[in-house]
Protein backbone atom coordinates (compact mmCIF):
# COMPACT_ATOMS: atom_id res chain seq x y z
CA UNK A 1 0.00 0.00 0.00
CA UNK A 2 1.53 3.30 -1.09
CA UNK A 3 2.20 5.87 1.62
CA UNK A 4 1.44 9.57 1.67
CA UNK A 5 3.06 11.31 -1.27
CA UNK A 6 3.98 14.98 -1.25
CA UNK A 7 5.24 16.94 -4.22
CA UNK A 8 7.49 18.68 -4.83
CA UNK A 9 10.12 17.68 -2.28
CA UNK A 10 11.94 21.01 -2.46
CA UNK A 11 10.81 24.43 -3.60
CA UNK A 12 12.53 27.80 -3.80
CA UNK A 13 10.45 30.92 -4.24
CA UNK A 14 10.90 34.65 -3.81
CA UNK A 15 8.91 37.02 -1.64
CA UNK A 16 5.57 37.99 -3.06
CA UNK A 17 5.17 34.87 -5.19
CA UNK A 18 2.59 32.19 -4.55
CA UNK A 19 3.10 28.46 -4.26
CA UNK A 20 0.98 25.31 -4.46
CA UNK A 21 1.91 22.10 -2.67
CA UNK A 22 0.33 18.74 -3.39
CA UNK A 23 -0.50 15.76 -1.21
CA UNK A 24 -1.81 12.34 -2.21
CA UNK A 25 -3.13 10.42 0.81
CA UNK A 26 -3.11 6.70 1.41
CA UNK A 27 -5.79 4.98 -0.60
CA UNK A 28 -9.07 4.93 1.31
CA UNK A 29 -8.14 7.78 3.62
CA UNK A 30 -10.58 10.67 3.51
CA UNK A 31 -8.88 13.09 5.89
CA UNK A 32 -5.88 15.18 4.89
CA UNK A 33 -4.21 17.55 7.34
CA UNK A 34 -1.44 20.04 6.77
CA UNK A 35 1.24 21.10 9.22
CA UNK A 36 3.98 23.71 9.12
CA UNK A 37 7.26 22.84 10.81
CA UNK A 38 9.89 25.47 11.65
CA UNK A 39 12.83 25.37 14.09
CA UNK A 40 11.35 28.23 16.10
CA UNK A 41 7.64 27.39 16.22
CA UNK A 42 7.83 23.61 15.88
CA UNK A 43 4.92 21.73 14.33
CA UNK A 44 1.81 23.82 13.87
CA UNK A 45 -1.52 22.66 12.50
CA UNK A 46 -2.68 24.53 9.41
CA UNK A 47 -5.97 22.90 8.42
CA UNK A 48 -7.73 19.63 7.79
CA UNK A 49 -9.94 18.55 4.93
CA UNK A 50 -12.39 15.68 5.12
CA UNK A 51 -14.56 14.65 2.17
CA UNK A 52 -13.69 17.86 0.30
CA UNK A 53 -14.71 20.12 3.20
CA UNK A 54 -12.48 22.01 5.58
CA UNK A 55 -13.12 20.47 8.98
CA UNK A 56 -10.54 22.19 11.16
CA UNK A 57 -8.44 25.29 10.83
CA UNK A 58 -5.36 26.46 12.70
CA UNK A 59 -4.31 29.98 13.51
CA UNK A 60 -2.75 31.05 10.22
CA UNK A 61 -3.48 34.09 8.03
CA UNK A 62 -5.78 33.87 5.05
CA UNK A 63 -2.77 33.68 2.73
CA UNK A 64 -2.74 29.99 3.58
CA UNK A 65 -5.51 28.06 1.91
CA UNK A 66 -6.23 24.57 0.78
CA UNK A 67 -8.65 22.33 -0.97
CA UNK A 68 -9.43 18.68 -1.37
CA UNK A 69 -10.56 16.89 -4.48
CA UNK A 70 -13.06 14.06 -4.86
CA UNK A 71 -10.23 11.50 -4.90
CA UNK A 72 -9.05 12.88 -1.51
CA UNK A 73 -5.92 14.43 -2.96
CA UNK A 74 -5.25 17.82 -1.43
CA UNK A 75 -3.46 20.98 -2.36
CA UNK A 76 -2.22 23.76 -0.18
CA UNK A 77 -1.65 27.27 -1.49
CA UNK A 78 0.31 30.12 0.03
CA UNK A 79 -0.08 33.50 -1.62
CA UNK A 80 2.15 36.57 -1.29
CA UNK A 81 5.00 34.61 0.23
CA UNK A 82 6.95 36.06 3.12
CA UNK A 83 10.41 35.12 4.38
CA UNK A 84 8.81 33.63 7.49
CA UNK A 85 6.91 31.11 5.38
CA UNK A 86 10.14 29.17 4.87
CA UNK A 87 9.41 25.84 6.47
CA UNK A 88 8.86 22.13 6.04
CA UNK A 89 5.22 21.56 5.14
CA UNK A 90 3.95 18.16 6.15
CA UNK A 91 0.81 16.46 5.00
CA UNK A 92 -0.88 13.69 6.97
CA UNK A 93 -3.71 11.38 6.06
CA UNK A 94 -6.09 9.22 8.05
CA UNK A 95 -9.47 7.55 7.74
CA UNK A 96 -10.81 10.45 9.77
CA UNK A 97 -14.15 9.10 10.88
CA UNK A 98 -15.61 7.49 13.98
CA UNK A 99 -13.37 5.64 16.35
CA UNK A 100 -12.25 6.46 19.85
CA UNK A 101 -9.69 9.11 19.02
CA UNK A 102 -6.91 6.57 18.69
CA UNK A 103 -6.57 6.82 14.94
CA UNK A 104 -3.01 7.59 13.96
CA UNK A 105 -1.94 10.00 11.27
CA UNK A 106 0.28 8.87 8.43
CA UNK A 107 2.69 11.56 7.29
CA UNK A 108 4.46 12.25 4.05
CA UNK A 109 8.10 13.31 3.81
CA UNK A 110 7.13 16.93 3.40
CA UNK A 111 7.86 19.80 1.05
CA UNK A 112 10.78 22.00 2.08
CA UNK A 113 9.89 25.55 1.05
CA UNK A 114 12.55 28.24 1.00
CA UNK A 115 11.49 31.84 0.46
CA UNK A 116 14.27 34.19 -0.66
CA UNK B 1 -6.38 24.77 25.64
CA UNK B 2 -4.03 21.86 25.23
CA UNK B 3 -0.27 21.98 25.60
CA UNK B 4 2.56 19.49 25.30
CA UNK B 5 5.94 20.12 26.92
CA UNK B 6 9.12 18.26 26.07
CA UNK B 7 11.88 19.64 28.27
CA UNK B 8 14.82 17.79 26.74
CA UNK B 9 15.97 19.50 23.52
CA UNK B 10 18.68 16.89 22.98
CA UNK B 11 19.79 13.60 24.47
CA UNK B 12 22.57 11.07 23.99
CA UNK B 13 22.38 7.35 24.68
CA UNK B 14 24.84 4.52 24.23
CA UNK B 15 23.90 1.82 21.76
CA UNK B 16 22.03 -1.10 23.40
CA UNK B 17 21.07 0.97 26.45
CA UNK B 18 17.58 2.16 27.35
CA UNK B 19 16.54 5.81 27.21
CA UNK B 20 13.53 7.76 28.47
CA UNK B 21 12.18 10.80 26.64
CA UNK B 22 10.02 13.07 28.76
CA UNK B 23 6.61 14.45 27.88
CA UNK B 24 4.19 16.36 30.07
CA UNK B 25 0.84 17.66 28.94
CA UNK B 26 -1.91 19.99 29.97
CA UNK B 27 -5.53 19.63 28.95
CA UNK B 28 -9.01 20.28 30.26
CA UNK B 29 -10.42 17.35 28.30
CA UNK B 30 -11.55 14.36 30.34
CA UNK B 31 -10.59 11.90 27.64
CA UNK B 32 -7.66 12.26 25.31
CA UNK B 33 -5.11 10.34 23.34
CA UNK B 34 -1.35 10.65 23.47
CA UNK B 35 0.97 9.82 20.57
CA UNK B 36 4.68 9.56 19.99
CA UNK B 37 6.19 10.11 16.56
CA UNK B 38 9.74 9.73 15.29
CA UNK B 39 11.15 12.07 12.64
CA UNK B 40 14.43 10.96 11.03
CA UNK B 41 16.44 13.33 8.88
CA UNK B 42 14.34 12.35 5.86
CA UNK B 43 11.52 14.44 7.34
CA UNK B 44 8.74 11.85 7.44
CA UNK B 45 6.93 11.52 10.77
CA UNK B 46 6.68 7.87 11.82
CA UNK B 47 4.06 6.73 14.34
CA UNK B 48 5.53 4.84 17.29
CA UNK B 49 2.96 4.34 20.03
CA UNK B 50 -0.44 5.45 21.32
CA UNK B 51 -1.90 5.73 24.84
CA UNK B 52 -5.50 6.54 25.63
CA UNK B 53 -6.24 8.38 28.83
CA UNK B 54 -8.78 5.69 29.66
CA UNK B 55 -6.31 2.82 29.19
CA UNK B 56 -5.47 1.10 32.45
CA UNK B 57 -2.25 -0.41 31.19
CA UNK B 58 0.77 1.32 29.73
CA UNK B 59 1.11 0.89 25.98
CA UNK B 60 3.94 -1.15 24.48
CA UNK B 61 5.01 -1.59 20.85
CA UNK B 62 8.11 -3.72 20.45
CA UNK B 63 11.08 -1.80 21.89
CA UNK B 64 8.85 1.19 22.67
CA UNK B 65 6.84 1.55 25.83
CA UNK B 66 4.96 4.44 27.31
CA UNK B 67 5.28 5.30 31.00
CA UNK B 68 1.87 6.92 31.51
CA UNK B 69 1.23 8.69 34.81
CA UNK B 70 -2.16 10.35 34.53
CA UNK B 71 -2.07 12.14 37.88
CA UNK B 72 1.24 13.73 36.95
CA UNK B 73 0.08 14.36 33.37
CA UNK B 74 3.15 12.72 31.96
CA UNK B 75 3.58 10.27 29.09
CA UNK B 76 7.25 9.42 28.83
CA UNK B 77 8.56 7.27 25.98
CA UNK B 78 10.96 4.50 26.88
CA UNK B 79 13.13 3.01 24.14
CA UNK B 80 14.85 -0.19 25.16
CA UNK B 81 18.04 -1.57 23.60
CA UNK B 82 18.78 1.56 21.56
CA UNK B 83 19.98 1.12 18.00
CA UNK B 84 21.91 3.51 15.76
CA UNK B 85 18.79 3.84 13.61
CA UNK B 86 16.94 5.32 16.58
CA UNK B 87 18.86 8.58 16.12
CA UNK B 88 16.13 11.05 15.19
CA UNK B 89 13.82 13.71 16.54
CA UNK B 90 10.95 12.47 18.73
CA UNK B 91 7.65 14.25 19.19
CA UNK B 92 4.94 13.80 21.76
CA UNK B 93 1.43 14.79 20.65
CA UNK B 94 -2.16 14.70 21.85
CA UNK B 95 -5.77 15.11 20.74
CA UNK B 96 -9.15 14.87 22.49
CA UNK B 97 -10.80 11.47 22.29
CA UNK B 98 -14.05 13.01 21.05
CA UNK B 99 -13.18 12.52 17.40
CA UNK B 100 -10.53 11.24 15.05
CA UNK B 101 -9.69 14.58 13.51
CA UNK B 102 -6.36 15.32 11.92
CA UNK B 103 -5.49 18.00 14.46
CA UNK B 104 -2.76 16.94 16.85
CA UNK B 105 -1.02 19.24 19.31
CA UNK B 106 2.72 18.59 19.23
CA UNK B 107 5.52 19.28 21.66
CA UNK B 108 8.77 20.93 20.59
CA UNK B 109 10.53 17.60 20.20
CA UNK B 110 13.63 15.90 21.56
CA UNK B 111 16.64 15.08 19.40
CA UNK B 112 18.07 11.69 20.30
CA UNK B 113 21.55 10.64 19.26
CA UNK B 114 22.64 7.03 19.73
CA UNK B 115 26.36 6.54 20.16
CA UNK B 116 28.09 3.37 18.89
Coordinates of C-alpha atoms in Angstrom, one line a residue:
Chain A
X1 CA 0.0 0.0 0.0
X2 CA 1.5 3.3 -1.1
X3 CA 2.2 5.9 1.6
X4 CA 1.4 9.6 1.7
X5 CA 3.1 11.3 -1.3
X6 CA 4.0 15.0 -1.3
X7 CA 5.2 16.9 -4.2
X8 CA 7.5 18.7 -4.8
X9 CA 10.1 17.7 -2.3
X10 CA 11.9 21.0 -2.5
X11 CA 10.8 24.4 -3.6
X12 CA 12.5 27.8 -3.8
X13 CA 10.5 30.9 -4.2
X14 CA 10.9 34.7 -3.8
X15 CA 8.9 37.0 -1.6
X16 CA 5.6 38.0 -3.1
X17 CA 5.2 34.9 -5.2
X18 CA 2.6 32.2 -4.6
X19 CA 3.1 28.5 -4.3
X20 CA 1.0 25.3 -4.5
X21 CA 1.9 22.1 -2.7
X22 CA 0.3 18.7 -3.4
X23 CA -0.5 15.8 -1.2
X24 CA -1.8 12.3 -2.2
X25 CA -3.1 10.4 0.8
X26 CA -3.1 6.7 1.4
X27 CA -5.8 5.0 -0.6
X28 CA -9.1 4.9 1.3
X29 CA -8.1 7.8 3.6
X30 CA -10.6 10.7 3.5
X31 CA -8.9 13.1 5.9
X32 CA -5.9 15.2 4.9
X33 CA -4.2 17.5 7.3
X34 CA -1.4 20.0 6.8
X35 CA 1.2 21.1 9.2
X36 CA 4.0 23.7 9.1
X37 CA 7.3 22.8 10.8
X38 CA 9.9 25.5 11.6
X39 CA 12.8 25.4 14.1
X40 CA 11.3 28.2 16.1
X41 CA 7.6 27.4 16.2
X42 CA 7.8 23.6 15.9
X43 CA 4.9 21.7 14.3
X44 CA 1.8 23.8 13.9
X45 CA -1.5 22.7 12.5
X46 CA -2.7 24.5 9.4
X47 CA -6.0 22.9 8.4
X48 CA -7.7 19.6 7.8
X49 CA -9.9 18.5 4.9
X50 CA -12.4 15.7 5.1
X51 CA -14.6 14.6 2.2
X52 CA -13.7 17.9 0.3
X53 CA -14.7 20.1 3.2
X54 CA -12.5 22.0 5.6
X55 CA -13.1 20.5 9.0
X56 CA -10.5 22.2 11.2
X57 CA -8.4 25.3 10.8
X58 CA -5.4 26.5 12.7
X59 CA -4.3 30.0 13.5
X60 CA -2.8 31.1 10.2
X61 CA -3.5 34.1 8.0
X62 CA -5.8 33.9 5.0
X63 CA -2.8 33.7 2.7
X64 CA -2.7 30.0 3.6
X65 CA -5.5 28.1 1.9
X66 CA -6.2 24.6 0.8
X67 CA -8.6 22.3 -1.0
X68 CA -9.4 18.7 -1.4
X69 CA -10.6 16.9 -4.5
X70 CA -13.1 14.1 -4.9
X71 CA -10.2 11.5 -4.9
X72 CA -9.1 12.9 -1.5
X73 CA -5.9 14.4 -3.0
X74 CA -5.3 17.8 -1.4
X75 CA -3.5 21.0 -2.4
X76 CA -2.2 23.8 -0.2
X77 CA -1.6 27.3 -1.5
X78 CA 0.3 30.1 0.0
X79 CA -0.1 33.5 -1.6
X80 CA 2.1 36.6 -1.3
X81 CA 5.0 34.6 0.2
X82 CA 6.9 36.1 3.1
X83 CA 10.4 35.1 4.4
X84 CA 8.8 33.6 7.5
X85 CA 6.9 31.1 5.4
X86 CA 10.1 29.2 4.9
X87 CA 9.4 25.8 6.5
X88 CA 8.9 22.1 6.0
X89 CA 5.2 21.6 5.1
X90 CA 4.0 18.2 6.2
X91 CA 0.8 16.5 5.0
X92 CA -0.9 13.7 7.0
X93 CA -3.7 11.4 6.1
X94 CA -6.1 9.2 8.0
X95 CA -9.5 7.6 7.7
X96 CA -10.8 10.5 9.8
X97 CA -14.2 9.1 10.9
X98 CA -15.6 7.5 14.0
X99 CA -13.4 5.6 16.4
X100 CA -12.2 6.5 19.8
X101 CA -9.7 9.1 19.0
X102 CA -6.9 6.6 18.7
X103 CA -6.6 6.8 14.9
X104 CA -3.0 7.6 14.0
X105 CA -1.9 10.0 11.3
X106 CA 0.3 8.9 8.4
X107 CA 2.7 11.6 7.3
X108 CA 4.5 12.3 4.0
X109 CA 8.1 13.3 3.8
X110 CA 7.1 16.9 3.4
X111 CA 7.9 19.8 1.1
X112 CA 10.8 22.0 2.1
X113 CA 9.9 25.5 1.0
X114 CA 12.5 28.2 1.0
X115 CA 11.5 31.8 0.5
X116 CA 14.3 34.2 -0.7
Chain B
X1 CA -6.4 24.8 25.6
X2 CA -4.0 21.9 25.2
X3 CA -0.3 22.0 25.6
X4 CA 2.6 19.5 25.3
X5 CA 5.9 20.1 26.9
X6 CA 9.1 18.3 26.1
X7 CA 11.9 19.6 28.3
X8 CA 14.8 17.8 26.7
X9 CA 16.0 19.5 23.5
X10 CA 18.7 16.9 23.0
X11 CA 19.8 13.6 24.5
X12 CA 22.6 11.1 24.0
X13 CA 22.4 7.3 24.7
X14 CA 24.8 4.5 24.2
X15 CA 23.9 1.8 21.8
X16 CA 22.0 -1.1 23.4
X17 CA 21.1 1.0 26.4
X18 CA 17.6 2.2 27.3
X19 CA 16.5 5.8 27.2
X20 CA 13.5 7.8 28.5
X21 CA 12.2 10.8 26.6
X22 CA 10.0 13.1 28.8
X23 CA 6.6 14.5 27.9
X24 CA 4.2 16.4 30.1
X25 CA 0.8 17.7 28.9
X26 CA -1.9 20.0 30.0
X27 CA -5.5 19.6 29.0
X28 CA -9.0 20.3 30.3
X29 CA -10.4 17.4 28.3
X30 CA -11.5 14.4 30.3
X31 CA -10.6 11.9 27.6
X32 CA -7.7 12.3 25.3
X33 CA -5.1 10.3 23.3
X34 CA -1.3 10.6 23.5
X35 CA 1.0 9.8 20.6
X36 CA 4.7 9.6 20.0
X37 CA 6.2 10.1 16.6
X38 CA 9.7 9.7 15.3
X39 CA 11.2 12.1 12.6
X40 CA 14.4 11.0 11.0
X41 CA 16.4 13.3 8.9
X42 CA 14.3 12.3 5.9
X43 CA 11.5 14.4 7.3
X44 CA 8.7 11.9 7.4
X45 CA 6.9 11.5 10.8
X46 CA 6.7 7.9 11.8
X47 CA 4.1 6.7 14.3
X48 CA 5.5 4.8 17.3
X49 CA 3.0 4.3 20.0
X50 CA -0.4 5.5 21.3
X51 CA -1.9 5.7 24.8
X52 CA -5.5 6.5 25.6
X53 CA -6.2 8.4 28.8
X54 CA -8.8 5.7 29.7
X55 CA -6.3 2.8 29.2
X56 CA -5.5 1.1 32.4
X57 CA -2.2 -0.4 31.2
X58 CA 0.8 1.3 29.7
X59 CA 1.1 0.9 26.0
X60 CA 3.9 -1.1 24.5
X61 CA 5.0 -1.6 20.9
X62 CA 8.1 -3.7 20.4
X63 CA 11.1 -1.8 21.9
X64 CA 8.8 1.2 22.7
X65 CA 6.8 1.6 25.8
X66 CA 5.0 4.4 27.3
X67 CA 5.3 5.3 31.0
X68 CA 1.9 6.9 31.5
X69 CA 1.2 8.7 34.8
X70 CA -2.2 10.3 34.5
X71 CA -2.1 12.1 37.9
X72 CA 1.2 13.7 36.9
X73 CA 0.1 14.4 33.4
X74 CA 3.2 12.7 32.0
X75 CA 3.6 10.3 29.1
X76 CA 7.3 9.4 28.8
X77 CA 8.6 7.3 26.0
X78 CA 11.0 4.5 26.9
X79 CA 13.1 3.0 24.1
X80 CA 14.8 -0.2 25.2
X81 CA 18.0 -1.6 23.6
X82 CA 18.8 1.6 21.6
X83 CA 20.0 1.1 18.0
X84 CA 21.9 3.5 15.8
X85 CA 18.8 3.8 13.6
X86 CA 16.9 5.3 16.6
X87 CA 18.9 8.6 16.1
X88 CA 16.1 11.0 15.2
X89 CA 13.8 13.7 16.5
X90 CA 10.9 12.5 18.7
X91 CA 7.6 14.3 19.2
X92 CA 4.9 13.8 21.8
X93 CA 1.4 14.8 20.6
X94 CA -2.2 14.7 21.9
X95 CA -5.8 15.1 20.7
X96 CA -9.1 14.9 22.5
X97 CA -10.8 11.5 22.3
X98 CA -14.0 13.0 21.0
X99 CA -13.2 12.5 17.4
X100 CA -10.5 11.2 15.0
X101 CA -9.7 14.6 13.5
X102 CA -6.4 15.3 11.9
X103 CA -5.5 18.0 14.5
X104 CA -2.8 16.9 16.8
X105 CA -1.0 19.2 19.3
X106 CA 2.7 18.6 19.2
X107 CA 5.5 19.3 21.7
X108 CA 8.8 20.9 20.6
X109 CA 10.5 17.6 20.2
X110 CA 13.6 15.9 21.6
X111 CA 16.6 15.1 19.4
X112 CA 18.1 11.7 20.3
X113 CA 21.6 10.6 19.3
X114 CA 22.6 7.0 19.7
X115 CA 26.4 6.5 20.2
X116 CA 28.1 3.4 18.9

